[in-house]
mmCIF file of C-alpha atoms and ligand atoms in Angstrom:
data_model
loop_
_atom_site.group_PDB
_atom_site.id
_atom_site.type_symbol
_atom_site.label_atom_id
_atom_site.label_comp_id
_atom_site.label_asym_id
_atom_site.label_seq_id
_atom_site.Cartn_x
_atom_site.Cartn_y
_atom_site.Cartn_z
ATOM 1 C CA MET N 1 37.344 -14.011 -25.114
ATOM 2 C CA THR N 2 37.726 -12.247 -27.840
ATOM 3 C CA GLN N 3 40.868 -9.103 -28.456
ATOM 4 C CA THR N 4 38.201 -6.471 -28.662
ATOM 5 C CA ALA N 5 36.733 -7.369 -26.113
ATOM 6 C CA GLN N 6 39.692 -8.081 -23.470
ATOM 7 C CA GLN N 7 40.827 -4.092 -25.143
ATOM 8 C CA HIS N 8 38.055 -2.098 -23.932
ATOM 9 C CA LEU N 9 38.007 -3.964 -21.193
ATOM 10 C CA SER N 10 41.588 -2.961 -20.163
ATOM 11 C CA ALA N 11 40.281 0.521 -21.903
ATOM 12 C CA LEU N 12 37.592 0.355 -18.162
ATOM 13 C CA GLY N 13 40.934 -0.313 -15.981
ATOM 14 C CA ALA N 14 38.393 -4.232 -15.582
ATOM 15 C CA ASP N 15 41.763 -5.731 -15.061
ATOM 16 C CA LEU N 16 42.300 -4.471 -11.345
ATOM 17 C CA GLU N 17 43.750 -7.656 -9.541
ATOM 18 C CA LEU N 18 41.642 -8.915 -6.891
ATOM 19 C CA SER N 19 41.715 -9.429 -3.646
ATOM 20 C CA GLU N 20 42.516 -13.549 -2.498
ATOM 21 C CA LYS N 21 39.558 -12.703 -0.298
ATOM 22 C CA MET N 22 37.209 -11.375 -2.698
ATOM 23 C CA THR N 23 37.919 -14.117 -4.694
ATOM 24 C CA HIS N 24 37.728 -16.372 -2.250
ATOM 25 C CA GLU N 25 33.694 -15.846 -0.992
ATOM 26 C CA LEU N 26 33.086 -14.950 -4.398
ATOM 27 C CA ASP N 27 33.512 -18.605 -5.646
ATOM 28 C CA THR N 28 32.277 -19.887 -2.454
ATOM 29 C CA LEU N 29 29.538 -17.840 -0.469
ATOM 30 C CA GLY N 30 28.704 -15.880 -4.206
ATOM 31 C CA PHE N 31 29.070 -12.630 -3.219
ATOM 32 C CA THR N 32 31.845 -10.475 -1.532
ATOM 33 C CA ILE N 33 31.117 -6.362 0.261
ATOM 34 C CA ILE N 34 33.763 -3.481 0.132
ATOM 35 C CA HIS N 35 33.612 -1.052 2.245
ATOM 36 C CA ASN N 36 34.721 2.718 1.582
ATOM 37 C CA VAL N 37 33.865 2.228 -2.313
ATOM 38 C CA VAL N 38 31.986 5.699 -2.439
ATOM 39 C CA ASP N 39 33.875 9.086 -0.152
ATOM 40 C CA SER N 40 31.597 11.307 1.362
ATOM 41 C CA ASP N 41 31.618 13.383 -1.119
ATOM 42 C CA TRP N 42 29.802 11.451 -3.754
ATOM 43 C CA LEU N 43 28.164 10.555 -1.625
ATOM 44 C CA GLU N 44 26.084 13.495 -1.252
ATOM 45 C CA GLU N 45 25.743 14.119 -4.986
ATOM 46 C CA MET N 46 24.008 10.391 -5.356
ATOM 47 C CA ARG N 47 21.486 11.943 -2.687
ATOM 48 C CA ARG N 48 20.771 14.748 -3.958
ATOM 49 C CA THR N 49 20.321 13.131 -7.884
ATOM 50 C CA ILE N 50 18.115 10.397 -6.087
ATOM 51 C CA ASP N 51 15.644 12.405 -5.073
ATOM 52 C CA MET N 52 15.976 14.602 -7.845
ATOM 53 C CA LEU N 53 14.986 12.329 -9.938
ATOM 54 C CA ALA N 54 12.309 11.227 -7.590
ATOM 55 C CA GLU N 55 9.777 14.281 -7.333
ATOM 56 C CA ARG N 56 10.627 14.752 -10.872
ATOM 57 C CA GLU N 57 9.407 11.848 -11.917
ATOM 58 C CA GLY N 58 6.378 11.304 -9.677
ATOM 59 C CA ASP N 59 3.545 8.660 -10.959
ATOM 60 C CA ASN N 60 6.594 8.315 -14.165
ATOM 61 C CA LEU N 61 8.913 5.817 -11.494
ATOM 62 C CA ALA N 62 10.333 3.038 -13.369
ATOM 63 C CA ILE N 63 7.779 3.468 -16.118
ATOM 64 C CA GLU N 64 10.708 1.664 -17.876
ATOM 65 C CA HIS N 65 11.160 -2.010 -16.126
ATOM 66 C CA HIS N 66 8.662 -1.895 -13.215
ATOM 67 C CA GLN N 67 7.059 -0.457 -10.447
ATOM 68 C CA GLU N 68 6.890 -2.122 -6.389
ATOM 69 C CA GLU N 69 3.876 -0.880 -4.172
ATOM 70 C CA GLY N 70 5.852 0.068 -1.120
ATOM 71 C CA VAL N 71 9.526 0.906 -2.704
ATOM 72 C CA THR N 72 10.786 3.828 -4.701
ATOM 73 C CA ARG N 73 12.415 2.362 -7.832
ATOM 74 C CA ILE N 74 13.893 4.937 -9.690
ATOM 75 C CA ALA N 75 15.047 3.161 -13.452
ATOM 76 C CA ASN N 76 17.330 4.546 -16.661
ATOM 77 C CA LEU N 77 19.847 5.821 -14.710
ATOM 78 C CA ILE N 78 21.936 5.728 -17.200
ATOM 79 C CA ASN N 79 20.555 8.865 -19.111
ATOM 80 C CA LYS N 80 19.995 9.866 -16.341
ATOM 81 C CA GLY N 81 23.332 11.960 -14.875
ATOM 82 C CA THR N 82 26.856 12.425 -15.472
ATOM 83 C CA VAL N 83 27.251 11.527 -11.269
ATOM 84 C CA TRP N 84 25.829 7.483 -12.625
ATOM 85 C CA GLU N 85 29.213 6.798 -14.987
ATOM 86 C CA LYS N 86 31.181 6.092 -12.132
ATOM 87 C CA VAL N 87 28.784 3.393 -11.051
ATOM 88 C CA TRP N 88 28.197 1.351 -13.885
ATOM 89 C CA ALA N 89 31.524 1.462 -14.920
ATOM 90 C CA HIS N 90 33.639 1.174 -11.833
ATOM 91 C CA PRO N 91 36.365 -0.675 -12.422
ATOM 92 C CA LEU N 92 36.403 -2.259 -9.234
ATOM 93 C CA ALA N 93 32.624 -4.346 -10.270
ATOM 94 C CA LEU N 94 33.996 -4.172 -14.008
ATOM 95 C CA SER N 95 36.676 -6.793 -12.465
ATOM 96 C CA ALA N 96 34.502 -8.247 -10.178
ATOM 97 C CA CYS N 97 32.230 -9.457 -13.221
ATOM 98 C CA ARG N 98 35.590 -10.371 -15.265
ATOM 99 C CA HIS N 99 35.985 -12.138 -12.808
ATOM 100 C CA ILE N 100 32.791 -14.336 -12.208
ATOM 101 C CA PHE N 101 31.673 -14.344 -15.887
ATOM 102 C CA GLY N 102 35.188 -15.385 -17.078
ATOM 103 C CA GLY N 103 34.407 -14.329 -20.328
ATOM 104 C CA ALA N 104 32.594 -11.249 -21.908
ATOM 105 C CA PHE N 105 29.299 -9.282 -20.338
ATOM 106 C CA LYS N 106 27.697 -6.012 -20.967
ATOM 107 C CA ILE N 107 25.559 -3.747 -18.708
ATOM 108 C CA SER N 108 21.799 -4.708 -18.060
ATOM 109 C CA SER N 109 20.191 -2.004 -16.043
ATOM 110 C CA LEU N 110 21.916 0.038 -13.356
ATOM 111 C CA ASN N 111 18.593 1.112 -11.353
ATOM 112 C CA ALA N 112 17.782 3.148 -7.475
ATOM 113 C CA ARG N 113 16.076 1.711 -4.728
ATOM 114 C CA GLU N 114 14.251 1.833 -2.117
ATOM 115 C CA ALA N 115 11.966 0.787 0.666
ATOM 116 C CA HIS N 116 9.516 3.199 2.445
ATOM 117 C CA PRO N 117 9.272 2.381 6.702
ATOM 118 C CA ASP N 118 7.234 -1.018 6.538
ATOM 119 C CA CYS N 119 7.721 -1.552 3.586
ATOM 120 C CA GLY N 120 9.826 -3.952 1.633
ATOM 121 C CA HIS N 121 9.949 -7.396 1.822
ATOM 122 C CA GLN N 122 10.597 -9.441 -1.149
ATOM 123 C CA PRO N 123 10.488 -13.422 -1.569
ATOM 124 C CA LEU N 124 13.611 -14.605 -1.388
ATOM 125 C CA HIS N 125 14.185 -14.896 -4.978
ATOM 126 C CA ALA N 126 16.969 -14.764 -8.304
ATOM 127 C CA ASP N 127 17.510 -12.037 -10.135
ATOM 128 C CA TRP N 128 18.126 -15.178 -13.596
ATOM 129 C CA LYS N 129 14.810 -17.010 -13.676
ATOM 130 C CA LYS N 130 15.197 -19.092 -16.203
ATOM 131 C CA PRO N 131 15.938 -22.409 -15.550
ATOM 132 C CA ARG N 132 19.757 -23.621 -16.372
ATOM 133 C CA PRO N 133 20.665 -26.480 -18.569
ATOM 134 C CA ASP N 134 24.127 -24.598 -18.922
ATOM 135 C CA TYR N 135 25.008 -24.900 -15.839
ATOM 136 C CA PRO N 136 26.971 -23.560 -13.118
ATOM 137 C CA LYS N 137 27.611 -20.487 -16.790
ATOM 138 C CA VAL N 138 26.420 -18.065 -14.816
ATOM 139 C CA HIS N 139 24.580 -15.747 -17.181
ATOM 140 C CA LEU N 140 24.384 -11.984 -14.537
ATOM 141 C CA VAL N 141 26.032 -10.164 -11.519
ATOM 142 C CA ASN N 142 24.379 -7.643 -9.567
ATOM 143 C CA SER N 143 25.914 -4.909 -7.385
ATOM 144 C CA ILE N 144 24.848 -3.323 -4.564
ATOM 145 C CA TRP N 145 25.711 -0.411 -3.848
ATOM 146 C CA ALA N 146 24.595 1.312 -0.456
ATOM 147 C CA VAL N 147 23.533 4.753 -0.931
ATOM 148 C CA ASP N 148 22.940 4.820 2.637
ATOM 149 C CA ASP N 149 23.790 3.235 6.311
ATOM 150 C CA LEU N 150 22.272 -0.663 5.833
ATOM 151 C CA THR N 151 21.018 -2.448 9.243
ATOM 152 C CA ARG N 152 18.905 -5.219 9.651
ATOM 153 C CA GLU N 153 16.872 -2.406 11.251
ATOM 154 C CA ASN N 154 15.584 -0.143 7.642
ATOM 155 C CA GLY N 155 16.536 -2.796 5.080
ATOM 156 C CA ALA N 156 18.796 -3.847 4.391
ATOM 157 C CA PRO N 157 18.948 -7.283 1.558
ATOM 158 C CA ARG N 158 19.273 -10.877 2.792
ATOM 159 C CA ILE N 159 21.497 -13.343 1.054
ATOM 160 C CA ILE N 160 21.246 -17.375 1.472
ATOM 161 C CA PRO N 161 25.510 -18.018 0.630
ATOM 162 C CA GLY N 162 26.242 -20.498 -1.366
ATOM 163 C CA THR N 163 23.322 -20.873 -3.771
ATOM 164 C CA HIS N 164 24.317 -19.428 -7.131
ATOM 165 C CA LEU N 165 25.604 -24.029 -6.375
ATOM 166 C CA ARG N 166 22.636 -24.731 -7.256
ATOM 167 C CA LYS N 167 21.221 -25.002 -11.090
ATOM 168 C CA GLU N 168 17.278 -24.588 -8.866
ATOM 169 C CA LEU N 169 15.118 -21.285 -8.506
ATOM 170 C CA PRO N 170 14.266 -20.808 -5.124
ATOM 171 C CA GLU N 171 10.811 -21.757 -5.529
ATOM 172 C CA ASP N 172 11.722 -25.192 -7.245
ATOM 173 C CA ILE N 173 13.149 -25.926 -3.665
ATOM 174 C CA LEU N 174 11.486 -23.723 -0.267
ATOM 175 C CA ASP N 175 8.697 -24.901 0.707
ATOM 176 C CA ASP N 176 7.841 -20.708 1.855
ATOM 177 C CA VAL N 177 10.408 -18.359 -0.257
ATOM 178 C CA GLU N 178 8.729 -15.737 1.380
ATOM 179 C CA GLY N 179 9.897 -16.282 5.204
ATOM 180 C CA GLU N 180 13.471 -16.348 7.349
ATOM 181 C CA HIS N 181 14.910 -19.304 5.222
ATOM 182 C CA PRO N 182 18.059 -20.858 8.693
ATOM 183 C CA ASP N 183 21.102 -19.660 6.154
ATOM 184 C CA GLU N 184 20.311 -16.154 5.771
ATOM 185 C CA ILE N 185 22.430 -13.202 6.196
ATOM 186 C CA TYR N 186 22.469 -9.950 5.909
ATOM 187 C CA LEU N 187 24.111 -7.451 3.648
ATOM 188 C CA GLU N 188 24.807 -4.244 6.422
ATOM 189 C CA CYS N 189 27.089 -2.012 5.959
ATOM 190 C CA PRO N 190 28.008 1.879 5.812
ATOM 191 C CA ALA N 191 27.105 4.336 2.793
ATOM 192 C CA GLY N 192 29.572 4.086 -0.353
ATOM 193 C CA SER N 193 30.111 -0.084 0.466
ATOM 194 C CA VAL N 194 29.360 -2.043 -2.730
ATOM 195 C CA MET N 195 28.198 -6.101 -2.743
ATOM 196 C CA ILE N 196 28.921 -7.455 -5.532
ATOM 197 C CA PHE N 197 27.181 -11.244 -5.961
ATOM 198 C CA ASN N 198 26.421 -14.169 -8.545
ATOM 199 C CA ALA N 199 22.672 -12.859 -9.709
ATOM 200 C CA HIS N 200 22.129 -16.468 -9.130
ATOM 201 C CA THR N 201 22.412 -16.260 -5.300
ATOM 202 C CA TRP N 202 19.459 -16.447 -3.978
ATOM 203 C CA HIS N 203 18.248 -13.209 -2.517
ATOM 204 C CA GLY N 204 15.674 -10.979 -1.794
ATOM 205 C CA GLY N 205 14.817 -7.347 0.093
ATOM 206 C CA THR N 206 13.872 -6.814 3.589
ATOM 207 C CA ILE N 207 11.263 -4.601 6.388
ATOM 208 C CA ASN N 208 12.653 -0.897 6.095
ATOM 209 C CA TYR N 209 10.990 -0.649 9.806
ATOM 210 C CA ALA N 210 13.565 1.910 11.260
ATOM 211 C CA GLY N 211 12.407 4.046 9.230
ATOM 212 C CA THR N 212 15.541 5.574 7.965
ATOM 213 C CA ARG N 213 16.139 5.987 4.062
ATOM 214 C CA ARG N 214 18.239 3.560 2.520
ATOM 215 C CA ARG N 215 18.384 4.525 -0.719
ATOM 216 C CA VAL N 216 20.693 1.913 -2.800
ATOM 217 C CA LEU N 217 21.422 1.377 -7.092
ATOM 218 C CA HIS N 218 21.553 -2.104 -8.510
ATOM 219 C CA GLY N 219 24.200 -1.919 -11.238
ATOM 220 C CA LEU N 220 23.380 -5.546 -13.268
ATOM 221 C CA TYR N 221 25.686 -6.995 -15.590
ATOM 222 C CA ILE N 222 24.458 -9.621 -18.034
ATOM 223 C CA ASP N 223 26.355 -12.076 -20.737
ATOM 224 C CA ARG N 224 27.610 -10.600 -23.650
ATOM 225 C CA ASN N 225 25.037 -13.171 -25.347
ATOM 226 C CA ASP N 226 21.516 -12.459 -23.292
ATOM 227 C CA GLU N 227 18.933 -10.595 -23.585
ATOM 228 C CA PRO N 228 19.690 -7.064 -21.265
ATOM 229 C CA GLN N 229 16.702 -5.514 -18.393
ATOM 230 C CA GLN N 230 17.381 -2.944 -20.356
ATOM 231 C CA ASP N 231 17.940 -2.412 -23.913
ATOM 232 C CA GLN N 232 20.419 0.517 -23.662
ATOM 233 C CA GLN N 233 20.152 1.376 -27.203
ATOM 234 C CA LYS N 234 16.255 1.964 -27.452
ATOM 235 C CA TRP N 235 16.712 4.235 -24.301
ATOM 236 C CA LEU N 236 20.005 5.798 -25.035
ATOM 237 C CA THR N 237 19.618 9.696 -25.222
ATOM 238 C CA GLU N 238 22.039 11.595 -27.510
ATOM 239 C CA HIS N 239 23.371 13.519 -24.780
ATOM 240 C CA THR N 240 24.442 10.248 -23.411
ATOM 241 C CA ALA N 241 25.561 9.156 -26.215
ATOM 242 C CA SER N 242 27.643 11.912 -26.822
ATOM 243 C CA ARG N 243 29.995 12.133 -23.965
ATOM 244 C CA LEU N 244 31.252 7.816 -24.071
ATOM 245 C CA THR N 245 33.780 6.743 -24.747
ATOM 246 C CA PRO N 246 33.783 3.421 -27.429
ATOM 247 C CA ALA N 247 34.545 0.943 -24.997
ATOM 248 C CA GLN N 248 31.613 2.870 -22.565
ATOM 249 C CA LYS N 249 29.567 2.014 -26.002
ATOM 250 C CA TRP N 250 30.749 -1.408 -25.480
ATOM 251 C CA LEU N 251 30.459 -2.674 -22.149
ATOM 252 C CA LEU N 252 26.980 -0.832 -22.998
ATOM 253 C CA ASP N 253 25.934 -2.731 -26.277
ATOM 254 C CA VAL N 254 25.897 0.504 -28.251
ATOM 255 C CA GLU N 255 26.481 1.840 -31.563
HETATM 256 O O1 AKG A 1 17.669 -3.185 -2.891
HETATM 257 C C1 AKG A 1 17.388 -4.457 -2.894
HETATM 258 O O2 AKG A 1 17.279 -4.856 -1.062
HETATM 259 C C2 AKG A 1 17.177 -5.817 -3.255
HETATM 260 C C3 AKG A 1 16.575 -5.620 -4.303
HETATM 261 C C4 AKG A 1 16.786 -6.872 -4.695
HETATM 262 O O3 AKG A 1 16.863 -8.766 -4.704
HETATM 263 C C5 AKG A 1 15.723 -6.898 -5.981
HETATM 264 O O4 AKG A 1 15.000 -5.508 -6.257
HETATM 265 O O5 AKG A 1 15.394 -8.005 -7.005
#
């Protein structure tokens, strides 16, 4: 990592010492869950802002990337409120990224997702869809922030431990990426928890049978040399730019 990258990451507080449990889980399982990252006031602000944006954007929701049947997705949160800054630049998430990538990285995107009642099933997938001739290099790290309690009944995401250590994509190996997997684990956790995972790990959204609210955020980070899901320079508003620190600009890879 260059000295500039190290300076910016230090300015962002991305040098927290991770617990042995966290690093062990990240290395062996591909994911870790941390509870009580978001307090109740902050959760309320997130919930209010998500609902306000969903109402305001209507049919235009997530036009920046992709829409999903039966699901509310809100994209480009970086330019949709100051409440999100504490998410995408969170020292814990950045410190975990630093451990997983082992090199310089940047923001790929920050989006919200909520499966509607009886909807939300996704095939098992890795977020990095390309072949991995450079395995075990890590290209993507994801974080799922539980804005509401996540349970098996309301569509907690599922994940297959250890699959970040496979070169292949699930569709190359499995007969049925839609069906149950013998090793799947549901990422059940109370609101305010964050699941950080190596995004080569096979995972997917599940059905919200209970019909209760299950808003989550996806904070996605990418190797600094790869192309992000969202071109931050293209979508950056003057308002956002005006309040960014030099280190935050570096993290977003914007001028
Ligand atoms: O929100 C979730 O439950 C996981 C969604 C997911 O993996 C995705 O949209 O790629």
